[in-house]
Amino acid sequence: MRDIIFLFGAGASYGAGGIIPERPPLGLDLYPILERIYPSTWGDLPSDVKEVFRQDFEKGMQIIYDTWGMAIPVLMRELAIYFIQFRPFNKSTLYCKLISFLDEKRVLSRALLSTLNYECVLEFSLLEQGHQIAYFNNVAENTIPVWKLHGSCNMFSHNVQASPDVYYGTGVSFEGGLQGELDSNKVIEHCLIETGLSPAMCLYMRGKPLQVSPSVIADIQRAWAEAIETCKAIFCIGVRPLLEDEHIWRPLGNTSGQLYFVGNERDFEEWRSANRNGSSEFLGSRFNTSFSSIQRRVNEYAIK
């Protein structure tokens, strides 16, 4: 039974350490990077739109969605190429250390790992330690479930093919299953020359729309919400409470399981006071400084 759940956000990867070529950026820092490395696409937007992106990436993405929807597949493929580069180095990330600790305490087999992040540092951290991954709701024996609730830079349509010269706007979606590719070179090759489709990544904007296999990600979100209902403990690390993301924060508000939070204390307290009836505990503002507290809480659920 997967009764201990971890939910990781951008703050977790940003503070995990041991990641090359650099630590993954937070949302506020993302656009200047994309503007620099993709000058003919992300960097070629009108100056007023660029300024919106610099202030609030989600609002900038909303403008693209509403005004230049045909550009989104290209932009999302470039975003996938950017995110697939991040990987752990020499088993030194906090993800690696947490996985080792869970294994040592014999609770890894009871853990469900979930993330809102598009990059794959968590998955690579598991692979680096010899663990197999189950991306979707078909967790086989000896695999560790990693549920990516907003999709991932390495997830592509399994049954729908589209040549690179295919273009489509925001009113179009494609169903057909998903497959996850954990070879970085294959992800890059697929995005550059093999497809005109976006990867299955929810757009980083209000509502988190998705155009490729949205039903698959919706199924993962539903299964995650069901798991939250019956879990003993959930650790939210580096996730910002956003009420508009009801598929995340409504289950967290309603679960009877013990909720532990690492992140912005003021945001958490505001959310907790208005939306949480069950037991919860703030562990700290950062992944690294809260790591020992996470270990102590996990130890309470370990098999003695």
mmCIF file of C-alpha atoms in Angstrom:
data_model
loop_
_atom_site.group_PDB
_atom_site.id
_atom_site.type_symbol
_atom_site.label_atom_id
_atom_site.label_comp_id
_atom_site.label_asym_id
_atom_site.label_seq_id
_atom_site.Cartn_x
_atom_site.Cartn_y
_atom_site.Cartn_z
ATOM 1 C CA MET A 1 0.000 0.000 0.000
ATOM 2 C CA ARG A 2 1.366 3.426 -0.963
ATOM 3 C CA ASP A 3 0.453 5.315 2.174
ATOM 4 C CA ILE A 4 3.333 7.832 2.319
ATOM 5 C CA ILE A 5 3.128 10.433 -0.423
ATOM 6 C CA PHE A 6 5.641 13.063 -1.480
ATOM 7 C CA LEU A 7 4.680 16.036 -3.627
ATOM 8 C CA PHE A 8 7.580 18.035 -5.055
ATOM 9 C CA GLY A 9 7.446 21.460 -6.663
ATOM 10 C CA ALA A 10 9.922 23.809 -8.309
ATOM 11 C CA GLY A 11 11.313 24.855 -4.946
ATOM 12 C CA ALA A 12 12.391 21.273 -4.230
ATOM 13 C CA SER A 13 14.500 20.947 -7.376
ATOM 14 C CA TYR A 14 15.804 24.499 -7.006
ATOM 15 C CA GLY A 15 17.130 23.645 -3.552
ATOM 16 C CA ALA A 16 18.047 19.983 -4.054
ATOM 17 C CA GLY A 17 21.721 20.631 -4.871
ATOM 18 C CA GLY A 18 23.977 18.324 -6.874
ATOM 19 C CA ILE A 19 22.242 19.069 -10.203
ATOM 20 C CA ILE A 20 24.044 19.760 -13.473
ATOM 21 C CA PRO A 21 24.449 21.917 -15.519
ATOM 22 C CA GLU A 22 22.860 24.228 -12.914
ATOM 23 C CA ARG A 23 19.926 24.180 -10.554
ATOM 24 C CA PRO A 24 16.539 24.324 -12.327
ATOM 25 C CA PRO A 25 15.090 27.840 -12.167
ATOM 26 C CA LEU A 26 12.017 28.992 -10.329
ATOM 27 C CA GLY A 27 9.169 30.393 -12.417
ATOM 28 C CA LEU A 28 10.209 34.011 -11.947
ATOM 29 C CA ASP A 29 13.655 33.291 -13.397
ATOM 30 C CA LEU A 30 12.552 31.105 -16.301
ATOM 31 C CA TYR A 31 11.747 33.610 -19.040
ATOM 32 C CA PRO A 32 15.115 35.449 -19.153
ATOM 33 C CA ILE A 33 16.798 32.074 -19.676
ATOM 34 C CA LEU A 34 14.453 31.069 -22.502
ATOM 35 C CA GLU A 35 14.802 34.507 -24.080
ATOM 36 C CA ARG A 36 18.581 34.094 -24.139
ATOM 37 C CA ILE A 37 18.846 30.527 -25.449
ATOM 38 C CA TYR A 38 15.957 30.776 -27.954
ATOM 39 C CA PRO A 39 16.343 34.312 -29.399
ATOM 40 C CA SER A 40 14.286 33.638 -32.560
ATOM 41 C CA THR A 41 11.230 32.301 -30.707
ATOM 42 C CA TRP A 42 10.973 33.018 -26.973
ATOM 43 C CA GLY A 43 13.248 36.028 -27.474
ATOM 44 C CA ASP A 44 11.355 37.415 -30.466
ATOM 45 C CA LEU A 45 8.154 38.393 -28.660
ATOM 46 C CA PRO A 46 6.915 42.012 -28.540
ATOM 47 C CA SER A 47 8.622 44.027 -25.838
ATOM 48 C CA ASP A 48 5.436 44.500 -23.809
ATOM 49 C CA VAL A 49 4.815 40.729 -23.781
ATOM 50 C CA LYS A 50 8.413 40.122 -22.732
ATOM 51 C CA GLU A 51 7.902 42.438 -19.801
ATOM 52 C CA VAL A 52 4.789 40.537 -18.729
ATOM 53 C CA PHE A 53 6.753 37.273 -18.851
ATOM 54 C CA ARG A 54 9.519 38.775 -16.727
ATOM 55 C CA GLN A 55 6.992 39.826 -14.093
ATOM 56 C CA ASP A 56 4.725 36.750 -14.172
ATOM 57 C CA PHE A 57 5.416 33.780 -16.454
ATOM 58 C CA GLU A 58 1.850 32.473 -16.159
ATOM 59 C CA LYS A 59 0.361 35.776 -17.330
ATOM 60 C CA GLY A 60 2.790 35.886 -20.235
ATOM 61 C CA MET A 61 1.817 32.364 -21.240
ATOM 62 C CA GLN A 62 -1.837 33.381 -21.097
ATOM 63 C CA ILE A 63 -1.142 36.088 -23.698
ATOM 64 C CA ILE A 64 0.555 33.554 -25.984
ATOM 65 C CA TYR A 65 -2.353 31.162 -25.517
ATOM 66 C CA ASP A 66 -4.938 33.817 -26.341
ATOM 67 C CA THR A 67 -3.085 35.569 -29.166
ATOM 68 C CA TRP A 68 -0.501 33.298 -30.798
ATOM 69 C CA GLY A 69 -1.775 29.797 -30.102
ATOM 70 C CA MET A 70 -0.128 28.355 -33.213
ATOM 71 C CA ALA A 71 3.275 29.147 -31.699
ATOM 72 C CA ILE A 72 2.736 27.034 -28.594
ATOM 73 C CA PRO A 73 3.861 23.605 -29.976
ATOM 74 C CA VAL A 74 7.256 25.001 -30.995
ATOM 75 C CA LEU A 75 7.692 26.871 -27.729
ATOM 76 C CA MET A 76 6.791 23.789 -25.687
ATOM 77 C CA ARG A 77 9.202 21.552 -27.607
ATOM 78 C CA GLU A 78 11.962 24.070 -26.918
ATOM 79 C CA LEU A 79 10.948 24.141 -23.267
ATOM 80 C CA ALA A 80 11.207 20.345 -23.172
ATOM 81 C CA ILE A 81 14.714 20.429 -24.663
ATOM 82 C CA TYR A 82 15.711 22.934 -21.998
ATOM 83 C CA PHE A 83 14.287 20.932 -19.091
ATOM 84 C CA ILE A 84 15.590 17.495 -20.118
ATOM 85 C CA GLN A 85 19.188 18.652 -19.593
ATOM 86 C CA PHE A 86 18.922 18.692 -15.782
ATOM 87 C CA ARG A 87 20.235 15.630 -14.001
ATOM 88 C CA PRO A 88 21.737 14.618 -10.652
ATOM 89 C CA PHE A 89 25.486 14.452 -10.226
ATOM 90 C CA ASN A 90 27.206 11.661 -8.314
ATOM 91 C CA LYS A 91 24.131 10.779 -6.230
ATOM 92 C CA SER A 92 24.443 14.062 -4.375
ATOM 93 C CA THR A 93 20.985 15.607 -4.743
ATOM 94 C CA LEU A 94 18.585 15.742 -1.817
ATOM 95 C CA TYR A 95 16.320 13.572 -3.963
ATOM 96 C CA CYS A 96 19.067 10.903 -3.984
ATOM 97 C CA LYS A 97 19.604 11.235 -0.246
ATOM 98 C CA LEU A 98 15.885 11.049 0.458
ATOM 99 C CA ILE A 99 15.480 7.945 -1.710
ATOM 100 C CA SER A 100 18.394 6.274 0.081
ATOM 101 C CA PHE A 101 16.880 7.156 3.441
ATOM 102 C CA LEU A 102 13.450 5.817 2.486
ATOM 103 C CA ASP A 103 15.073 2.611 1.278
ATOM 104 C CA GLU A 104 17.124 2.271 4.445
ATOM 105 C CA LYS A 105 14.024 2.723 6.606
ATOM 106 C CA ARG A 106 12.099 0.209 4.495
ATOM 107 C CA VAL A 107 9.401 2.681 3.491
ATOM 108 C CA LEU A 108 10.344 3.225 -0.157
ATOM 109 C CA SER A 109 7.998 0.388 -1.136
ATOM 110 C CA ARG A 110 5.202 2.307 0.600
ATOM 111 C CA ALA A 111 6.032 5.664 -1.012
ATOM 112 C CA LEU A 112 4.281 7.379 -3.891
ATOM 113 C CA LEU A 113 6.469 10.083 -5.401
ATOM 114 C CA SER A 114 4.614 12.851 -7.220
ATOM 115 C CA THR A 115 5.798 16.106 -8.718
ATOM 116 C CA LEU A 116 4.559 19.220 -10.460
ATOM 117 C CA ASN A 117 7.914 19.702 -12.189
ATOM 118 C CA TYR A 118 8.563 19.257 -15.898
ATOM 119 C CA GLU A 119 12.215 18.255 -15.495
ATOM 120 C CA CYS A 120 13.287 14.710 -14.642
ATOM 121 C CA VAL A 121 15.799 15.118 -11.817
ATOM 122 C CA LEU A 122 13.656 12.993 -9.497
ATOM 123 C CA GLU A 123 13.470 10.154 -12.022
ATOM 124 C CA PHE A 124 17.182 10.298 -12.828
ATOM 125 C CA SER A 125 17.909 10.220 -9.088
ATOM 126 C CA LEU A 126 15.940 6.970 -8.817
ATOM 127 C CA LEU A 127 17.592 5.450 -11.874
ATOM 128 C CA GLU A 128 21.029 6.432 -10.580
ATOM 129 C CA GLN A 129 20.368 4.229 -7.555
ATOM 130 C CA GLY A 130 19.108 1.269 -9.550
ATOM 131 C CA HIS A 131 15.355 1.725 -9.099
ATOM 132 C CA GLN A 132 12.797 1.273 -11.857
ATOM 133 C CA ILE A 133 10.075 3.870 -12.450
ATOM 134 C CA ALA A 134 6.343 3.544 -13.045
ATOM 135 C CA TYR A 135 5.059 6.764 -14.604
ATOM 136 C CA PHE A 136 1.428 5.861 -14.960
ATOM 137 C CA ASN A 137 -1.228 4.159 -12.864
ATOM 138 C CA ASN A 138 0.137 0.673 -13.497
ATOM 139 C CA VAL A 139 2.624 0.216 -10.679
ATOM 140 C CA ALA A 140 4.289 -3.177 -11.064
ATOM 141 C CA GLU A 141 6.250 -5.015 -8.403
ATOM 142 C CA ASN A 142 9.750 -3.614 -7.798
ATOM 143 C CA THR A 143 8.940 -0.264 -9.403
ATOM 144 C CA ILE A 144 8.631 3.130 -7.767
ATOM 145 C CA PRO A 145 5.638 5.236 -8.866
ATOM 146 C CA VAL A 146 6.540 8.725 -10.072
ATOM 147 C CA TRP A 147 3.353 10.563 -10.974
ATOM 148 C CA LYS A 148 3.880 13.797 -12.861
ATOM 149 C CA LEU A 149 0.668 15.662 -12.218
ATOM 150 C CA HIS A 150 1.300 18.364 -14.843
ATOM 151 C CA GLY A 151 3.005 16.165 -17.401
ATOM 152 C CA SER A 152 6.692 16.107 -18.239
ATOM 153 C CA CYS A 153 9.298 17.249 -20.737
ATOM 154 C CA ASN A 154 9.919 13.621 -21.722
ATOM 155 C CA MET A 155 6.331 12.464 -22.252
ATOM 156 C CA PHE A 156 5.054 12.152 -25.805
ATOM 157 C CA SER A 157 2.008 10.805 -27.578
ATOM 158 C CA HIS A 158 2.213 7.046 -27.968
ATOM 159 C CA ASN A 159 -0.250 6.478 -30.794
ATOM 160 C CA VAL A 160 -0.606 9.833 -32.563
ATOM 161 C CA GLN A 161 2.123 10.892 -34.960
ATOM 162 C CA ALA A 162 2.559 14.294 -36.575
ATOM 163 C CA SER A 163 5.312 15.406 -38.917
ATOM 164 C CA PRO A 164 7.371 18.492 -37.990
ATOM 165 C CA ASP A 165 5.508 20.630 -40.543
ATOM 166 C CA VAL A 166 2.143 20.126 -38.786
ATOM 167 C CA TYR A 167 0.771 23.221 -37.026
ATOM 168 C CA TYR A 168 -2.234 23.543 -34.745
ATOM 169 C CA GLY A 169 -3.798 26.096 -32.452
ATOM 170 C CA THR A 170 -5.164 26.157 -28.934
ATOM 171 C CA GLY A 171 -8.560 24.690 -29.842
ATOM 172 C CA VAL A 172 -7.020 21.348 -30.853
ATOM 173 C CA SER A 173 -6.099 18.389 -28.664
ATOM 174 C CA PHE A 174 -4.716 14.928 -29.413
ATOM 175 C CA GLU A 175 -5.520 11.727 -27.532
ATOM 176 C CA GLY A 176 -3.663 8.468 -27.902
ATOM 177 C CA GLY A 177 -1.788 7.461 -24.785
ATOM 178 C CA LEU A 178 1.596 8.559 -23.490
ATOM 179 C CA GLN A 179 5.078 7.141 -23.214
ATOM 180 C CA GLY A 180 7.947 8.460 -21.143
ATOM 181 C CA GLU A 181 11.429 8.608 -22.646
ATOM 182 C CA LEU A 182 14.372 8.711 -20.226
ATOM 183 C CA ASP A 183 17.133 8.999 -22.831
ATOM 184 C CA SER A 184 17.912 12.717 -23.048
ATOM 185 C CA ASN A 185 19.305 12.469 -26.569
ATOM 186 C CA LYS A 186 16.138 10.784 -27.810
ATOM 187 C CA VAL A 187 13.984 13.491 -26.222
ATOM 188 C CA ILE A 188 15.991 16.202 -27.972
ATOM 189 C CA GLU A 189 15.956 14.357 -31.304
ATOM 190 C CA HIS A 190 12.210 13.791 -31.083
ATOM 191 C CA CYS A 191 11.510 17.445 -30.328
ATOM 192 C CA LEU A 192 13.823 18.754 -33.051
ATOM 193 C CA ILE A 193 13.133 16.521 -36.027
ATOM 194 C CA GLU A 194 10.499 13.849 -35.396
ATOM 195 C CA THR A 195 7.263 15.551 -34.408
ATOM 196 C CA GLY A 196 5.133 18.652 -34.729
ATOM 197 C CA LEU A 197 3.323 17.887 -31.467
ATOM 198 C CA SER A 198 4.056 19.372 -28.095
ATOM 199 C CA PRO A 199 5.259 17.082 -25.331
ATOM 200 C CA ALA A 200 2.604 16.293 -22.753
ATOM 201 C CA MET A 201 3.337 19.287 -20.528
ATOM 202 C CA CYS A 202 0.531 21.359 -19.068
ATOM 203 C CA LEU A 203 0.970 24.967 -20.070
ATOM 204 C CA TYR A 204 2.484 26.987 -17.248
ATOM 205 C CA MET A 205 -0.547 29.254 -16.841
ATOM 206 C CA ARG A 206 -3.862 29.439 -15.018
ATOM 207 C CA GLY A 207 -5.905 26.279 -15.529
ATOM 208 C CA LYS A 208 -2.862 24.277 -16.721
ATOM 209 C CA PRO A 209 -4.331 23.402 -20.161
ATOM 210 C CA LEU A 210 -2.881 20.429 -22.033
ATOM 211 C CA GLN A 211 -3.231 19.565 -25.736
ATOM 212 C CA VAL A 212 -1.543 16.158 -25.940
ATOM 213 C CA SER A 213 -3.217 13.188 -24.216
ATOM 214 C CA PRO A 214 -4.985 15.307 -21.588
ATOM 215 C CA SER A 215 -7.078 12.316 -20.468
ATOM 216 C CA VAL A 216 -3.948 10.404 -19.414
ATOM 217 C CA ILE A 217 -2.749 13.220 -17.155
ATOM 218 C CA ALA A 218 -6.300 13.700 -15.854
ATOM 219 C CA ASP A 219 -6.378 9.996 -14.913
ATOM 220 C CA ILE A 220 -3.109 10.404 -13.005
ATOM 221 C CA GLN A 221 -4.512 13.412 -11.172
ATOM 222 C CA ARG A 222 -7.653 11.481 -10.216
ATOM 223 C CA ALA A 223 -5.655 8.473 -9.009
ATOM 224 C CA TRP A 224 -3.413 10.795 -7.010
ATOM 225 C CA ALA A 225 -6.430 12.460 -5.371
ATOM 226 C CA GLU A 226 -7.768 9.020 -4.406
ATOM 227 C CA ALA A 227 -4.400 8.066 -2.917
ATOM 228 C CA ILE A 228 -4.347 11.313 -0.941
ATOM 229 C CA GLU A 229 -7.703 10.394 0.632
ATOM 230 C CA THR A 230 -6.323 7.269 2.289
ATOM 231 C CA CYS A 231 -2.651 8.093 2.889
ATOM 232 C CA LYS A 232 -1.109 8.235 6.356
ATOM 233 C CA ALA A 233 1.243 11.103 5.573
ATOM 234 C CA ILE A 234 2.001 13.513 2.763
ATOM 235 C CA PHE A 235 5.090 15.672 2.465
ATOM 236 C CA CYS A 236 4.715 18.789 0.281
ATOM 237 C CA ILE A 237 8.148 20.133 -0.589
ATOM 238 C CA GLY A 238 8.759 23.325 -2.554
ATOM 239 C CA VAL A 239 5.139 23.683 -3.678
ATOM 240 C CA ARG A 240 3.297 26.989 -3.610
ATOM 241 C CA PRO A 241 -0.349 26.813 -2.472
ATOM 242 C CA LEU A 242 -2.550 27.937 -5.378
ATOM 243 C CA LEU A 243 -6.293 27.610 -4.824
ATOM 244 C CA GLU A 244 -6.892 27.763 -8.586
ATOM 245 C CA ASP A 245 -5.119 24.388 -8.847
ATOM 246 C CA GLU A 246 -8.083 22.610 -7.280
ATOM 247 C CA HIS A 247 -6.896 19.185 -8.447
ATOM 248 C CA ILE A 248 -3.953 19.605 -6.051
ATOM 249 C CA TRP A 249 -5.103 21.709 -3.142
ATOM 250 C CA ARG A 250 -8.635 20.432 -2.628
ATOM 251 C CA PRO A 251 -7.452 16.848 -1.941
ATOM 252 C CA LEU A 252 -4.696 18.219 0.292
ATOM 253 C CA GLY A 253 -7.232 20.247 2.226
ATOM 254 C CA ASN A 254 -9.580 17.300 2.701
ATOM 255 C CA THR A 255 -7.229 14.412 3.440
ATOM 256 C CA SER A 256 -7.229 12.951 6.934
ATOM 257 C CA GLY A 257 -3.562 12.044 6.546
ATOM 258 C CA GLN A 258 -0.883 14.046 8.343
ATOM 259 C CA LEU A 259 0.309 16.904 6.124
ATOM 260 C CA TYR A 260 3.883 18.192 6.330
ATOM 261 C CA PHE A 261 4.895 21.315 4.423
ATOM 262 C CA VAL A 262 8.233 22.758 3.304
ATOM 263 C CA GLY A 263 8.073 26.130 1.584
ATOM 264 C CA ASN A 264 6.813 29.645 2.161
ATOM 265 C CA GLU A 265 5.406 29.729 5.689
ATOM 266 C CA ARG A 266 3.089 32.699 5.181
ATOM 267 C CA ASP A 267 1.506 31.190 2.046
ATOM 268 C CA PHE A 268 1.053 27.878 3.829
ATOM 269 C CA GLU A 269 -0.488 29.403 6.944
ATOM 270 C CA GLU A 270 -2.940 31.437 4.873
ATOM 271 C CA TRP A 271 -3.990 28.336 2.943
ATOM 272 C CA ARG A 272 -4.120 26.120 6.046
ATOM 273 C CA SER A 273 -6.253 28.487 8.106
ATOM 274 C CA ALA A 274 -8.880 28.725 5.365
ATOM 275 C CA ASN A 275 -8.798 25.266 3.794
ATOM 276 C CA ARG A 276 -7.348 22.609 6.068
ATOM 277 C CA ASN A 277 -9.223 20.871 8.879
ATOM 278 C CA GLY A 278 -6.884 17.944 9.473
ATOM 279 C CA SER A 279 -3.525 17.847 11.188
ATOM 280 C CA SER A 280 -0.613 19.616 9.494
ATOM 281 C CA GLU A 281 2.860 20.818 10.353
ATOM 282 C CA PHE A 282 5.192 23.390 8.855
ATOM 283 C CA LEU A 283 8.714 21.922 8.728
ATOM 284 C CA GLY A 284 10.712 24.792 7.264
ATOM 285 C CA SER A 285 11.166 27.094 4.317
ATOM 286 C CA ARG A 286 13.810 25.157 2.353
ATOM 287 C CA PHE A 287 14.421 21.553 1.322
ATOM 288 C CA ASN A 288 17.997 21.456 2.609
ATOM 289 C CA THR A 289 17.387 23.067 5.995
ATOM 290 C CA SER A 290 14.251 20.938 6.529
ATOM 291 C CA PHE A 291 15.804 17.652 5.470
ATOM 292 C CA SER A 292 16.534 16.379 8.966
ATOM 293 C CA SER A 293 12.962 17.231 10.022
ATOM 294 C CA ILE A 294 11.640 15.275 7.049
ATOM 295 C CA GLN A 295 13.793 12.326 8.090
ATOM 296 C CA ARG A 296 12.487 12.428 11.655
ATOM 297 C CA ARG A 297 8.865 12.499 10.504
ATOM 298 C CA VAL A 298 9.410 9.677 7.997
ATOM 299 C CA ASN A 299 11.041 7.623 10.723
ATOM 300 C CA GLU A 300 7.768 7.666 12.635
ATOM 301 C CA TYR A 301 6.206 5.615 9.829
ATOM 302 C CA ALA A 302 9.124 3.228 9.400
ATOM 303 C CA ILE A 303 8.808 -0.487 9.982
ATOM 304 C CA LYS A 304 10.346 -1.212 13.359
#
